[in-house]
Every structure is written in structure tokens, then in C-alpha cells.
Coordinates of C-alpha atoms in Angstrom, one line a residue:
X929 CA -12.7 -0.5 -8.0
X930 CA -10.6 2.8 -7.7
X931 CA -11.5 5.9 -9.3
X932 CA -8.9 8.5 -10.4
X933 CA -9.4 12.0 -10.9
X934 CA -6.9 14.4 -12.2
X935 CA -6.7 18.2 -11.8
X936 CA -4.6 21.1 -12.0
X937 CA -4.1 21.3 -15.8
X938 CA -4.2 24.6 -17.9
X939 CA -2.5 26.8 -20.0
X940 CA 1.0 28.6 -19.2
X941 CA 3.6 30.4 -20.9
X942 CA 7.1 28.6 -21.3
X943 CA 8.9 29.0 -18.1
X944 CA 5.8 28.7 -16.3
X945 CA 4.8 25.9 -13.7
X946 CA 1.6 23.7 -12.9
X947 CA 1.1 21.4 -10.1
X948 CA -1.1 18.4 -10.8
X949 CA -3.1 16.4 -8.3
X950 CA -4.6 12.9 -8.9
X951 CA -7.0 11.7 -6.1
X952 CA -7.8 8.0 -5.7
X953 CA -11.3 7.3 -4.7
X954 CA -13.3 3.9 -3.9
X955 CA -13.3 0.9 -1.9
X956 CA -10.8 0.9 1.3
X957 CA -9.9 -2.5 0.4
X958 CA -8.3 -1.5 -2.8
X959 CA -7.3 2.0 -1.5
X960 CA -5.1 0.5 1.2
X961 CA -3.3 -1.7 -1.1
X962 CA -1.7 0.9 -3.3
X963 CA 1.9 0.5 -3.6
X964 CA 2.8 3.0 -6.4
X965 CA 1.3 6.1 -8.2
X966 CA 2.5 7.4 -11.6
X967 CA 1.9 10.0 -14.0
X968 CA 1.8 9.7 -17.7
X969 CA 1.0 11.9 -20.8
X970 CA 0.1 11.8 -24.4
X971 CA 0.6 14.1 -26.9
X972 CA -1.6 14.3 -29.8
X973 CA -0.4 11.7 -32.3
X974 CA 1.9 10.2 -29.7
X975 CA 1.6 7.1 -27.4
X976 CA 1.2 7.4 -23.7
X977 CA 4.2 7.7 -21.9
X978 CA 5.4 7.4 -18.4
X979 CA 6.5 10.8 -16.9
X980 CA 7.3 9.6 -13.2
X981 CA 6.2 7.2 -10.7
X982 CA 6.6 7.2 -6.9
X983 CA 6.9 3.9 -5.0
X984 CA 5.6 4.1 -1.4
X985 CA 6.0 7.6 -0.3
X986 CA 9.5 8.6 -1.2
X987 CA 10.9 6.3 -4.1
X988 CA 10.8 8.1 -7.2
X989 CA 11.3 7.4 -11.0
X990 CA 11.8 9.8 -13.7
X991 CA 11.4 9.8 -17.8
X992 CA 14.7 10.6 -19.2
X993 CA 15.2 14.1 -18.9
X994 CA 12.1 15.3 -16.9
X995 CA 14.1 14.9 -13.4
X996 CA 14.8 18.4 -12.2
X997 CA 12.0 20.0 -13.8
X998 CA 9.1 17.5 -12.8
X999 CA 8.9 16.3 -9.0
X1000 CA 6.4 13.6 -8.1
X1001 CA 5.1 13.3 -4.4
X1002 CA 2.5 11.3 -2.8
X1003 CA 0.2 12.2 0.3
X1004 CA -1.1 8.8 1.7
X1005 CA -3.3 10.2 4.2
X1006 CA -5.3 12.0 1.2
X1007 CA -4.6 9.4 -1.0
X1008 CA -3.5 11.8 -3.7
X1009 CA -0.5 12.0 -5.8
X1010 CA 1.1 15.2 -6.9
X1011 CA 3.2 16.1 -10.0
X1012 CA 5.0 19.7 -9.7
X1013 CA 6.3 20.7 -13.0
X1014 CA 8.4 23.8 -13.4
X1015 CA 10.3 25.6 -16.2
X1016 CA 7.6 24.4 -18.6
X1017 CA 8.6 23.7 -22.1
X1018 CA 6.0 23.4 -25.5
X1019 CA 7.0 19.7 -25.7
X1020 CA 5.6 19.3 -22.4
X1021 CA 2.1 19.9 -23.7
X1022 CA 0.0 17.0 -23.5
X1023 CA -3.0 15.3 -21.4
X1024 CA -1.7 14.2 -17.8
X1025 CA -3.1 11.2 -16.8
X1026 CA -2.5 9.2 -13.6
X1027 CA -2.4 5.5 -12.6
X1028 CA -2.0 3.3 -9.5
X1029 CA -0.6 0.1 -8.8
X1030 CA -2.2 -2.2 -6.4
X1031 CA 0.0 -5.0 -5.2
X1032 CA 2.2 -5.8 -8.0
X1033 CA -0.3 -4.9 -10.7
X1034 CA -0.7 -1.6 -12.6
X1035 CA -4.5 -0.6 -13.0
X1036 CA -5.7 -0.7 -16.2
X1037 CA -8.5 2.0 -15.5
X1038 CA -7.5 5.5 -15.9
X1039 CA -8.9 8.8 -15.3
X1040 CA -10.0 11.5 -17.4
X1041 CA -6.6 13.2 -17.5
X1042 CA -6.0 17.0 -17.3
X1043 CA -4.7 18.7 -20.3
X1044 CA -1.6 20.8 -20.0
X1045 CA -0.7 23.3 -22.6
X1046 CA 2.4 25.2 -22.9
X1047 CA 2.3 28.3 -25.2
X1048 CA 6.1 29.4 -26.6

């Protein structure tokens, strides 16, 4: 079992920046098999949606319209994924969650998320 702990959220004005972190902890046998990490977000009344995912350490995929403002990265040695967000907009307000892919399967276990609030 792998636990995910997200951090780094907060309240920021439009145009500001935040860097989110997602630390994966748990059995080494599972940690060592993480092949991808992803960030998702869920705004009130909306479904959870993919923000960005990173496969390995450098192959990134972004949701439409977010590349350029959001950058996903991963530190394998620290079992941590990051989401650097710049030029934030009120529409980016949501709870941000991370997820992992072990082998070829995305986990059904989610962390508690971290709240990002962007004021206008």
C-alpha cells in the first residue's frame, strides 16, 4: 500500500504562483514500481479532472490549456512529484490531488488533497 500526502496549497491572488508537492510513502516493493505520477483537481460541483501527469521522470502530459502555466516534475529519489503553477487564475481554485501508477495500473487510493484558492 502506498500513501500519498499532498502539500503546498494555499490562498494566492490572481497572477500568483504556488508549488505543490506529493510525497509517496509505503512499501518499497510498491514505491519502486511507480511508473507515473499525476495531479488532478476538483472544484466544488465539478468532477475530478486530470491536470498533468509525468511518465518516468521527463515525459509529461498536460490538460488542454494548462501547459505553459503548470509544470509537473518528479524526484524519484524522494518519491515526490511537484506541480509548479504560475499566473494562477480564479478558475484554478480547487482541491488538488495526486495519484500514482504502479506498473500499468493507476491507484484507486487518493491522498487528502491540498486546497488551492485563487482570489481575483
